[in-house]
Short mmCIF file of C-alpha atoms and ligand atoms in Angstrom, two decimals:
data_model
loop_
_atom_site.label_atom_id
_atom_site.label_comp_id
_atom_site.label_asym_id
_atom_site.label_seq_id
_atom_site.Cartn_x
_atom_site.Cartn_y
_atom_site.Cartn_z
CA MET A 70 77.18 141.05 87.73
CA ARG A 71 78.43 141.26 84.59
CA ARG A 72 79.73 137.47 85.10
CA ARG A 73 76.21 136.78 85.65
CA SER A 74 74.88 137.70 82.62
CA VAL A 75 77.75 135.74 80.74
CA VAL A 76 76.67 132.81 83.01
CA SER A 77 72.72 132.97 81.77
CA ALA A 78 74.16 133.57 77.97
CA LEU A 79 76.16 130.54 78.03
CA LEU A 80 73.82 128.31 79.69
CA LEU A 81 71.32 129.29 77.24
CA SER A 82 73.54 128.57 74.28
CA LEU A 83 74.37 125.27 75.79
CA GLY A 84 70.59 124.47 76.38
CA ALA A 85 70.84 124.64 80.14
CA GLY A 86 70.12 120.76 80.83
CA ALA A 87 73.88 120.15 81.77
CA ALA A 88 75.81 117.46 80.26
CA VAL A 89 73.68 114.01 79.92
CA PRO A 90 75.71 111.59 82.05
CA ALA A 91 77.56 108.87 80.09
CA ALA A 92 76.10 106.20 82.13
CA ALA A 93 72.43 107.09 81.40
CA ALA A 94 73.17 107.75 77.48
CA ASP A 95 74.86 104.24 77.13
CA PRO A 96 72.19 101.32 77.56
CA ALA A 97 74.99 98.92 77.93
CA THR A 98 76.07 100.13 80.98
CA ALA A 99 72.83 101.63 82.60
CA PRO A 100 71.43 99.22 85.02
CA ALA A 101 68.42 97.19 84.79
CA SER A 102 66.30 98.99 87.36
CA ALA A 103 64.95 102.42 86.27
CA PRO A 104 66.70 105.68 87.57
CA ALA A 105 64.96 107.50 90.09
CA PRO A 106 63.41 110.66 89.37
CA ALA A 107 65.15 113.81 89.75
CA ALA A 108 64.87 115.34 93.42
CA ALA A 109 62.85 118.26 93.51
CA GLY A 110 64.50 121.17 95.74
CA PRO A 111 67.55 120.74 97.69
CA ARG A 112 68.40 116.81 98.90
CA PRO A 113 67.37 115.86 102.45
CA LEU A 114 70.36 117.05 104.89
CA GLY A 115 71.73 113.52 105.74
CA GLN A 116 72.04 112.48 101.92
CA VAL A 117 75.55 111.81 102.53
CA VAL A 118 78.23 109.14 102.20
CA PRO A 119 79.77 108.48 104.69
CA VAL A 120 76.39 108.94 106.41
CA PRO A 121 77.06 111.76 109.23
CA ALA A 122 76.90 110.33 112.91
CA SER A 123 73.78 113.06 113.67
CA VAL A 124 71.54 115.02 111.30
CA LYS A 125 68.61 117.37 112.11
CA ALA A 126 66.54 118.80 109.85
CA ALA A 127 65.18 122.23 110.84
CA GLY A 128 64.20 125.41 109.24
CA GLY A 129 64.53 127.16 105.75
CA PRO A 130 67.06 126.25 102.98
CA PHE A 131 70.34 127.75 102.32
CA THR A 132 70.72 129.29 99.17
CA LEU A 133 74.32 130.54 97.57
CA ALA A 134 73.89 133.92 96.80
CA GLU A 135 75.92 135.42 93.91
CA ASP A 136 77.68 137.82 95.77
CA ALA A 137 78.50 135.49 98.43
CA ALA A 138 81.82 135.17 100.70
CA ILE A 139 83.70 132.30 102.40
CA HIS A 140 84.60 133.18 105.52
CA VAL A 141 87.68 132.15 107.03
CA PRO A 142 89.31 132.47 110.57
CA ALA A 143 91.72 135.56 110.90
CA GLY A 144 95.32 133.77 111.65
CA SER A 145 94.99 130.38 110.33
CA PRO A 146 96.84 129.72 107.11
CA THR A 147 95.46 125.91 106.99
CA ALA A 148 92.00 127.19 107.63
CA THR A 149 92.31 129.76 104.88
CA ALA A 150 93.99 127.01 102.74
CA VAL A 151 90.70 125.02 103.31
CA GLY A 152 88.42 127.97 101.99
CA ARG A 153 90.87 128.26 98.81
CA TYR A 154 90.03 124.39 98.17
CA LEU A 155 86.16 124.96 98.60
CA ALA A 156 86.46 128.22 96.50
CA ASP A 157 88.44 126.06 93.75
CA ILE A 158 85.73 123.58 93.40
CA LEU A 159 82.53 126.26 93.57
CA ARG A 160 83.61 128.94 91.23
CA PRO A 161 83.71 127.39 87.94
CA SER A 162 80.21 125.78 87.85
CA THR A 163 78.81 128.72 89.95
CA GLY A 164 80.40 131.31 87.88
CA TYR A 165 80.26 133.34 91.30
CA ASP A 166 83.68 135.10 92.77
CA LEU A 167 83.42 133.66 96.12
CA PRO A 168 85.91 135.82 97.78
CA LEU A 169 87.99 134.81 100.75
CA THR A 170 87.13 136.86 104.04
CA THR A 171 88.26 137.08 107.56
CA SER A 172 85.34 139.28 107.94
CA THR A 173 83.37 137.67 111.02
CA ARG A 174 79.80 138.06 109.57
CA ARG A 175 77.73 134.78 109.87
CA GLN A 176 76.75 134.74 105.99
CA GLY A 177 77.31 132.99 103.00
CA ILE A 178 79.96 130.20 103.70
CA VAL A 179 81.58 130.26 106.97
CA LEU A 180 84.75 128.36 108.29
CA ALA A 181 84.78 128.44 111.92
CA LEU A 182 87.82 127.06 113.99
CA ASP A 183 85.86 126.49 117.47
CA GLY A 184 87.87 124.48 120.29
CA GLY A 185 84.80 123.96 122.23
CA ALA A 186 83.01 122.14 119.32
CA ASP A 187 82.69 118.47 120.78
CA THR A 188 83.81 116.70 117.38
CA GLY A 189 87.17 115.58 118.29
CA SER A 190 90.40 115.63 115.96
CA GLU A 191 88.32 115.31 112.80
CA GLY A 192 84.95 115.96 113.40
CA TYR A 193 82.88 119.23 112.65
CA ARG A 194 79.38 120.52 112.91
CA LEU A 195 77.53 122.02 109.63
CA GLN A 196 74.50 124.29 110.47
CA SER A 197 72.55 125.40 107.39
CA THR A 198 70.16 128.68 107.85
CA PRO A 199 68.49 130.87 105.27
CA GLN A 200 71.75 133.34 106.28
CA ALA A 201 74.58 131.00 106.08
CA VAL A 202 76.22 127.32 105.94
CA VAL A 203 78.65 127.48 109.26
CA ILE A 204 81.30 124.71 109.31
CA SER A 205 82.70 124.66 112.92
CA ALA A 206 85.50 122.27 113.73
CA ALA A 207 88.30 122.20 116.40
CA SER A 208 90.82 121.39 113.82
CA THR A 209 91.45 122.18 110.17
CA ALA A 210 91.09 118.53 109.32
CA GLY A 211 87.55 118.84 110.55
CA LEU A 212 86.75 121.99 108.31
CA PHE A 213 88.33 119.80 105.40
CA HIS A 214 85.85 117.12 106.33
CA GLY A 215 83.02 119.16 106.83
CA VAL A 216 83.48 120.84 103.09
CA GLN A 217 83.33 117.29 101.78
CA THR A 218 79.78 117.06 103.26
CA LEU A 219 79.17 120.74 102.08
CA ARG A 220 80.13 119.36 98.50
CA GLN A 221 77.77 116.55 98.67
CA LEU A 222 74.62 118.69 100.02
CA LEU A 223 75.17 120.91 96.84
CA PRO A 224 73.62 119.82 93.31
CA ALA A 225 76.13 117.37 91.68
CA ALA A 226 76.50 119.74 88.89
CA VAL A 227 78.60 121.75 91.25
CA GLU A 228 81.36 119.37 90.49
CA ARG A 229 81.68 120.04 86.80
CA ASP A 230 84.38 122.26 85.91
CA PHE A 231 82.23 124.87 83.64
CA LEU A 232 79.18 126.90 84.30
CA GLN A 233 76.33 125.25 85.48
CA LEU A 234 72.77 126.48 86.15
CA GLY A 235 71.92 126.67 90.19
CA PRO A 236 70.11 127.51 92.26
CA TRP A 237 72.75 126.36 94.71
CA THR A 238 70.49 125.42 97.70
CA ILE A 239 71.53 123.05 101.09
CA ALA A 240 68.37 121.95 103.57
CA GLY A 241 67.99 123.60 106.62
CA GLY A 242 69.53 121.94 109.86
CA THR A 243 72.30 120.76 111.54
CA ILE A 244 74.83 118.07 111.17
CA THR A 245 77.20 116.84 113.83
CA ASP A 246 79.88 114.15 112.74
CA ARG A 247 82.75 112.46 113.72
CA PRO A 248 84.77 109.38 112.54
CA ARG A 249 84.19 106.08 114.42
CA TYR A 250 87.67 104.91 113.21
CA ALA A 251 91.03 107.22 113.39
CA TYR A 252 92.48 105.09 110.69
CA ARG A 253 90.28 105.28 106.99
CA GLY A 254 92.82 104.13 104.58
CA ALA A 255 93.03 103.30 100.72
CA MET A 256 96.03 101.39 99.20
CA LEU A 257 97.32 101.55 95.63
CA ASP A 258 99.48 99.40 94.10
CA VAL A 259 101.75 101.11 92.28
CA ALA A 260 104.50 98.29 91.61
CA ARG A 261 102.72 95.80 89.48
CA HIS A 262 101.49 98.76 87.18
CA PHE A 263 103.59 102.07 87.76
CA HIS A 264 100.75 104.83 88.37
CA SER A 265 102.01 108.62 87.71
CA VAL A 266 102.10 111.18 90.48
CA ALA A 267 99.19 112.94 88.60
CA GLN A 268 97.31 109.52 88.76
CA VAL A 269 97.66 109.18 92.05
CA GLU A 270 97.04 112.76 92.79
CA ARG A 271 93.80 112.36 91.09
CA TYR A 272 92.92 109.15 93.49
CA ILE A 273 93.53 111.41 96.36
CA ASP A 274 91.13 113.63 95.15
CA GLN A 275 88.59 111.18 94.82
CA LEU A 276 89.43 109.45 98.26
CA ALA A 277 89.14 112.72 100.01
CA LEU A 278 85.73 113.00 98.80
CA TYR A 279 84.90 110.43 101.16
CA LYS A 280 86.93 111.27 104.21
CA ILE A 281 89.64 108.99 103.50
CA ASN A 282 92.75 109.84 105.70
CA ARG A 283 95.26 107.17 104.85
CA LEU A 284 97.25 106.61 101.35
CA HIS A 285 98.99 103.61 101.77
CA LEU A 286 101.44 103.12 98.69
CA HIS A 287 102.64 99.69 97.76
CA LEU A 288 105.87 100.98 96.66
CA THR A 289 107.77 97.72 95.60
CA ASP A 290 107.09 93.96 94.62
CA ASP A 291 108.42 91.38 92.31
CA GLN A 292 107.62 93.44 89.55
CA GLY A 293 109.03 96.84 89.83
CA TRP A 294 110.66 99.13 92.52
CA ARG A 295 109.31 102.38 92.40
CA ILE A 296 110.81 104.61 95.07
CA ALA A 297 114.12 106.23 94.59
CA VAL A 298 116.80 105.03 97.27
CA SER A 299 120.00 106.92 96.99
CA SER A 300 122.10 104.56 98.63
CA ARG A 301 120.91 102.00 96.02
CA PRO A 302 120.60 103.42 92.74
CA ARG A 303 120.05 100.21 90.91
CA LEU A 304 116.57 99.77 92.57
CA THR A 305 115.08 102.35 90.25
CA THR A 306 117.34 102.32 87.39
CA LEU A 307 116.99 98.70 86.59
CA GLY A 308 114.23 97.63 89.34
CA GLY A 309 112.18 100.42 88.63
CA THR A 310 112.03 99.72 84.70
CA THR A 311 109.31 96.66 84.47
CA GLU A 312 105.95 96.41 85.13
CA VAL A 313 103.46 93.45 84.68
CA GLY A 314 102.72 92.59 80.82
CA GLY A 315 106.05 94.33 79.94
CA GLY A 316 105.63 97.97 80.22
CA GLN A 317 108.04 100.44 80.86
CA GLY A 318 107.34 100.63 84.45
CA GLY A 319 108.49 103.71 86.43
CA TYR A 320 109.69 105.31 89.71
CA TYR A 321 109.26 108.17 91.97
CA THR A 322 112.24 110.27 92.60
CA LYS A 323 112.37 111.72 96.16
CA ALA A 324 111.24 115.08 94.99
CA GLU A 325 108.10 113.29 93.41
CA TYR A 326 107.32 111.30 96.44
CA GLN A 327 107.59 114.52 98.43
CA GLN A 328 105.07 116.01 96.15
CA LEU A 329 102.62 113.24 96.40
CA VAL A 330 103.19 113.56 100.37
CA GLN A 331 102.39 117.19 100.03
CA TYR A 332 99.52 116.69 97.76
CA ALA A 333 98.15 114.13 100.18
CA ALA A 334 98.64 116.18 103.17
CA SER A 335 96.57 119.40 101.69
CA ARG A 336 93.60 116.69 101.44
CA TYR A 337 94.41 115.59 105.39
CA MET A 338 95.95 112.30 104.27
CA LEU A 339 99.01 110.89 105.51
CA VAL A 340 100.93 108.74 103.14
CA VAL A 341 101.99 105.05 104.40
CA PRO A 342 104.67 103.86 102.32
CA GLU A 343 105.42 100.03 101.88
CA ILE A 344 108.35 97.98 101.20
CA ASP A 345 107.40 94.91 100.98
CA MET A 346 110.05 92.24 102.28
CA PRO A 347 111.13 89.49 102.74
CA GLY A 348 109.07 88.04 99.84
CA HIS A 349 107.53 90.26 96.93
CA THR A 350 111.25 91.09 96.41
CA ASN A 351 112.06 89.99 92.88
CA ALA A 352 112.72 93.47 91.48
CA ALA A 353 115.50 94.39 94.31
CA LEU A 354 116.66 90.53 93.57
CA ALA A 355 117.37 91.63 90.24
CA SER A 356 118.88 95.00 90.93
CA TYR A 357 121.74 93.37 93.43
CA ALA A 358 123.15 89.92 93.26
CA GLU A 359 124.32 90.29 96.86
CA LEU A 360 120.66 90.20 98.23
CA ASN A 361 120.57 86.44 96.53
CA CYS A 362 121.65 83.39 98.75
CA ASP A 363 123.54 82.18 95.72
CA GLY A 364 124.99 85.56 95.07
CA VAL A 365 123.32 85.18 91.44
CA VAL A 366 121.21 88.19 90.26
CA ARG A 367 117.66 87.19 89.28
CA ALA A 368 115.76 87.98 86.09
CA PRO A 369 113.33 90.63 85.88
CA TYR A 370 109.80 89.54 86.37
CA THR A 371 106.78 90.91 84.88
CA GLY A 372 103.92 88.22 85.55
CA THR A 373 101.78 87.60 88.24
CA ALA A 374 102.58 84.66 90.29
CA VAL A 375 103.48 85.50 94.07
CA GLY A 376 105.69 83.21 96.72
CA PHE A 377 108.87 82.90 94.87
CA SER A 378 111.00 85.60 95.92
CA SER A 379 112.85 85.97 99.24
CA LEU A 380 115.79 88.39 100.31
CA CYS A 381 118.63 86.21 101.62
CA VAL A 382 117.72 86.45 105.65
CA ALA A 383 121.24 85.11 106.81
CA LYS A 384 123.60 87.42 104.66
CA ALA A 385 125.05 90.48 106.09
CA PRO A 386 124.17 92.49 102.60
CA THR A 387 120.77 92.00 103.22
CA GLY A 388 120.95 93.83 106.72
CA ALA A 389 122.66 96.55 105.44
CA PHE A 390 120.39 96.79 102.41
CA VAL A 391 117.29 96.82 104.89
CA ASP A 392 118.86 99.55 107.02
CA ASP A 393 119.90 101.52 103.99
CA VAL A 394 116.23 101.54 102.60
CA ILE A 395 114.11 102.03 105.93
CA ARG A 396 116.32 104.72 106.61
CA GLU A 397 115.97 106.82 103.75
CA VAL A 398 111.99 105.78 103.27
CA ALA A 399 111.38 107.10 106.63
CA ALA A 400 113.39 109.98 106.16
CA MET A 401 111.24 111.28 103.52
CA THR A 402 108.09 110.12 105.15
CA PRO A 403 106.71 112.93 107.59
CA GLY A 404 104.25 110.46 108.87
CA PRO A 405 104.35 107.78 111.72
CA TYR A 406 103.91 104.49 109.77
CA LEU A 407 106.38 102.39 107.71
CA HIS A 408 104.57 99.00 106.13
CA ILE A 409 107.31 96.43 105.98
CA GLY A 410 104.80 93.99 104.07
CA GLY A 411 105.76 90.44 105.14
CA ASP A 412 102.60 88.58 103.51
CA GLU A 413 103.26 85.41 101.19
CA ALA A 414 106.86 85.07 102.43
CA ARG A 415 106.44 81.20 100.85
CA ALA A 416 110.18 81.41 99.85
CA THR A 417 111.37 81.97 103.40
CA SER A 418 111.81 79.61 105.96
CA ARG A 419 109.36 80.10 108.79
CA VAL A 420 112.94 80.68 110.91
CA ASP A 421 113.90 83.35 108.58
CA TYR A 422 110.87 84.85 108.35
CA ILE A 423 110.37 85.17 112.02
CA ALA A 424 114.26 86.30 112.53
CA PHE A 425 113.38 88.84 109.48
CA MET A 426 110.68 90.43 110.73
CA ASP A 427 112.13 90.75 114.08
CA ARG A 428 115.05 92.74 112.76
CA ALA A 429 112.98 94.75 110.63
CA GLN A 430 110.68 96.00 113.64
CA GLN A 431 114.02 96.90 115.19
CA VAL A 432 115.36 98.94 112.13
CA VAL A 433 111.96 100.78 111.84
CA ALA A 434 111.59 101.69 115.32
CA ARG A 435 115.24 102.98 114.95
CA TYR A 436 114.66 105.22 112.44
CA GLY A 437 111.45 106.58 114.42
CA LYS A 438 108.50 104.95 112.78
CA THR A 439 105.58 102.84 113.67
CA VAL A 440 105.35 99.37 111.89
CA ILE A 441 102.46 98.08 109.98
CA GLY A 442 102.92 94.63 108.41
CA TRP A 443 100.46 92.58 106.76
CA HIS A 444 98.75 90.08 109.44
CA GLN A 445 101.26 87.31 109.08
CA ILE A 446 103.72 89.31 110.84
CA ALA A 447 101.92 88.03 113.97
CA ALA A 448 104.08 84.90 113.48
CA ALA A 449 107.04 87.13 114.84
CA HIS A 450 107.83 88.59 118.01
CA LEU A 451 105.77 91.85 117.46
CA ALA A 452 107.14 94.66 119.58
CA PRO A 453 104.88 96.92 121.37
CA GLY A 454 102.99 99.32 118.91
CA VAL A 455 103.04 97.36 115.98
CA ILE A 456 99.79 97.22 113.77
CA ALA A 457 98.83 94.23 111.90
CA GLN A 458 96.87 94.78 108.78
CA TYR A 459 94.39 92.10 108.20
CA TRP A 460 93.66 90.94 104.72
CA GLY A 461 92.35 87.30 105.42
CA THR A 462 88.66 86.12 104.48
CA LYS A 463 87.69 83.59 107.35
CA GLY A 464 88.30 85.52 110.68
CA ASP A 465 89.69 82.60 111.88
CA GLU A 466 93.41 83.23 112.48
CA GLU A 467 94.28 82.63 115.85
CA PRO A 468 97.96 84.12 115.90
CA VAL A 469 96.51 87.55 114.80
CA ALA A 470 93.63 87.24 117.50
CA ALA A 471 96.44 86.33 120.18
CA ALA A 472 98.56 89.29 119.17
CA ALA A 473 95.54 91.87 119.37
CA ARG A 474 94.77 90.43 122.65
CA SER A 475 98.21 91.23 123.74
CA GLY A 476 97.84 94.78 122.72
CA THR A 477 98.76 94.66 118.68
CA ARG A 478 96.19 97.18 117.12
CA LEU A 479 94.63 95.98 113.50
CA ILE A 480 93.67 97.63 110.24
CA MET A 481 90.78 95.85 109.05
CA SER A 482 90.98 94.74 104.95
CA PRO A 483 88.96 91.47 104.81
CA ALA A 484 89.66 90.57 101.09
CA ASN A 485 86.35 89.25 100.41
CA HIS A 486 84.73 92.91 101.56
CA ALA A 487 87.66 95.37 101.36
CA TYR A 488 89.70 94.45 98.12
CA LEU A 489 89.01 96.37 95.29
CA ASP A 490 90.87 94.54 93.24
CA MET A 491 88.46 91.77 92.94
CA LYS A 492 85.97 91.36 90.40
CA TYR A 493 81.97 92.52 90.70
CA ASP A 494 80.86 89.36 89.09
CA GLU A 495 81.84 87.21 86.12
CA ALA A 496 81.37 89.94 83.46
CA THR A 497 83.76 92.54 85.22
CA PRO A 498 86.69 93.06 82.50
CA ILE A 499 89.28 93.29 85.07
CA GLY A 500 90.16 92.34 88.31
CA LYS A 501 91.08 89.00 90.06
CA THR A 502 88.43 86.29 91.56
CA TRP A 503 90.67 84.56 94.45
CA ALA A 504 88.86 86.29 97.34
CA GLY A 505 85.17 85.91 95.45
CA TYR A 506 83.07 88.19 93.36
CA THR A 507 82.72 91.35 95.46
CA GLU A 508 79.27 93.50 94.64
CA VAL A 509 79.05 96.65 95.93
CA ARG A 510 76.82 95.19 99.04
CA GLN A 511 79.40 92.99 99.85
CA SER A 512 81.58 95.56 100.29
CA TYR A 513 79.43 97.18 102.47
CA ASP A 514 77.62 94.74 104.82
CA TRP A 515 80.50 93.87 107.23
CA ASP A 516 81.67 95.14 110.73
CA PRO A 517 85.75 95.87 111.23
CA ALA A 518 84.96 94.76 115.01
CA SER A 519 83.92 91.61 114.60
CA VAL A 520 86.06 90.17 111.67
CA VAL A 521 88.91 88.50 113.44
CA ARG A 522 87.15 86.15 116.05
CA GLY A 523 88.83 86.38 119.52
CA ALA A 524 90.41 90.03 118.69
CA PRO A 525 88.89 92.83 121.06
CA ALA A 526 86.73 95.37 118.97
CA ALA A 527 89.05 97.76 120.79
CA SER A 528 92.27 96.45 119.15
CA VAL A 529 90.77 97.60 115.75
CA MET A 530 92.01 101.19 114.68
CA GLY A 531 90.71 101.25 111.16
CA VAL A 532 89.71 100.10 107.63
CA GLU A 533 91.62 100.25 104.57
CA ALA A 534 90.54 99.60 100.67
CA PRO A 535 93.60 98.16 98.83
CA LEU A 536 93.53 98.26 95.23
CA TRP A 537 96.10 95.91 93.66
CA SER A 538 97.12 96.43 90.19
CA GLU A 539 98.03 93.32 88.26
CA THR A 540 94.93 94.00 85.89
CA VAL A 541 95.11 97.83 86.34
CA SER A 542 97.09 100.34 84.54
CA GLU A 543 94.84 103.70 83.53
CA SER A 544 92.91 106.00 86.11
CA SER A 545 89.69 104.60 84.43
CA ASP A 546 90.65 101.14 85.71
CA ILE A 547 91.36 102.48 89.21
CA GLU A 548 88.08 104.21 88.95
CA TYR A 549 86.01 101.64 87.80
CA LEU A 550 87.21 98.96 90.66
CA ALA A 551 87.03 101.91 93.23
CA PHE A 552 83.33 103.24 92.40
CA PRO A 553 80.83 102.45 94.08
CA ARG A 554 82.82 100.23 96.31
CA LEU A 555 85.46 102.62 97.81
CA PRO A 556 82.67 104.96 99.29
CA ALA A 557 81.13 101.64 101.21
CA ILE A 558 84.28 100.99 102.90
CA ALA A 559 84.87 105.00 103.81
CA GLU A 560 81.30 104.59 105.23
CA VAL A 561 82.21 101.44 107.21
CA GLY A 562 85.18 103.13 108.67
CA TRP A 563 83.47 106.81 109.17
CA SER A 564 79.99 106.27 110.33
CA PRO A 565 78.73 104.95 113.75
CA ALA A 566 77.87 100.97 113.71
CA ALA A 567 74.28 101.86 114.67
CA SER A 568 73.64 103.68 111.76
CA HIS A 569 74.69 100.79 109.26
CA GLY A 570 71.93 99.88 106.82
CA TRP A 571 71.84 98.77 103.48
CA THR A 572 68.75 100.27 102.21
CA SER A 573 69.89 103.91 103.62
CA PHE A 574 73.49 103.69 101.80
CA GLN A 575 71.91 102.26 98.56
CA GLN A 576 69.89 105.61 98.24
CA ARG A 577 72.60 107.71 99.24
CA LEU A 578 74.79 105.82 96.77
CA ALA A 579 72.54 106.22 94.24
CA ALA A 580 72.46 109.81 94.75
CA GLN A 581 76.41 109.83 94.26
CA GLY A 582 76.13 108.79 90.79
CA PRO A 583 75.70 112.22 88.93
CA ARG A 584 78.39 113.62 91.00
CA TRP A 585 81.14 110.68 89.72
CA THR A 586 79.70 111.41 86.25
CA ALA A 587 80.61 115.21 86.62
CA LEU A 588 84.17 114.67 88.06
CA GLY A 589 84.61 112.32 85.11
CA ILE A 590 84.75 109.01 87.00
CA GLY A 591 83.67 106.15 85.15
CA TYR A 592 82.13 104.00 87.58
CA TYR A 593 80.61 100.49 87.64
CA PRO A 594 76.71 100.92 87.69
CA SER A 595 76.03 97.78 90.03
CA PRO A 596 72.65 96.65 89.28
CA GLN A 597 72.05 96.80 93.49
CA VAL A 598 71.93 100.24 93.44
CA PRO A 599 69.05 102.45 91.90
CA TRP A 600 71.25 105.24 90.35
CA GLN A 601 70.05 108.50 90.08
CA PHE A 602 71.17 109.97 86.33
CA ALA A 603 70.03 113.50 87.11
CA TYR A 604 71.72 116.80 88.82
C1 ACM B 68 98.15 90.65 99.98
O1 ACM B 68 97.14 90.64 99.55
N1 ACM B 68 99.28 89.66 99.47
C2 ACM B 68 98.60 91.22 101.23
#
């Protein structure tokens, strides 16, 4: 109670109006369309990105009371951790204590593990009544995703890390939700520019809000090697010290990589490490002379051209190198996947490429992991279970379709829809253009099941939004390119195909703007979206 009066006093002293979002205050970045008026009362129950599979509005709203508790199931440390994560989000802005309790009263916020819920391994049900908001799921992953929906149903000011004016009200009804695809990824290129553990953790938190569950780290490229390999120390002491444009680079120690893996796991996200081979390897070729066919160490490279480097496929030291690297990276990665690249190997002969990829698949299998490769890997002899990541723009690559018909599974990252490093338009200050300007509607309007002609829809295991970092070094760069397009791709990966619709998405996306502002995310205010600025 004492706390409440402090809240009121503070809000009065702040003028209670909550901060004006930067995007609204700056006419240079405001879109041409008029901002939508602030919604009165709680937002509609379905105003969530990605849109839930089923939404049924019913009954009166729920309002979070000052003395509410967060109820968690007894005997589940992981569900308790989800409750703690939710409390950490809600406490600073509401000013409420929100204690965790295992009391079974259905009042306040309730997280319930319910094996009978028909929501699969990641789905959840959210029921909102005047007494309680109950999130039930068969798994703690489902509870975590339900918590993201709960966040989005509350006013955007809830994301602020200082006291805000309520009320904290959620419309009445029931959401029943589960993902379309099991693999919903985002990739960050930490090789062209190194990104610190703190930067990656910040991005992980942002991805979690949109139910992304795979974080693909592009750990090696011509311009830098970013992961410690004990048996090959020069990869990082030398190969880790460069980046595009001549900056100092950097790399993750094994402990730092483990920290990232654990942080991602706490957000129900698996890390997928990528060691890109046999091309995109100048940083390795600059670190170890024996990997070059001529035995001469390469000069470090800080430019942005691609396709000039190759491991010397036929040499024995290359085989030993690949074994060492895959063994160590597999050992520090609890997730099932190991990405071996395979793109743009223009300095490797076709015969060598096939020989290399055939062998690399065996090495990954020997260390207990499932291979992912960029879709050029379809030129090799694909072992059962191997996954190809499609990054083309035309969908006419017959070897990829043929592999899919033979059982290879596909991750969809069509560059003209899913690449977050493409510029939005000619005025975008960072990014690239080779796959075309990519406005948010272009990121949204595609169907993973029909990207590659002749590939069975059932071969598609999901989507991924890659963010290459030739032009990206700061978190603000990441956020400007990822928002609003990342949520578009997240919806394509999560929501039922039948729910796809630009008009609905556009309105729901518009309501995310104040949330991003509250979270300190400097997004691109696309003129395609009628942004809301009010909380
Ligand atoms: C890629 O964009 N080279 C996979």
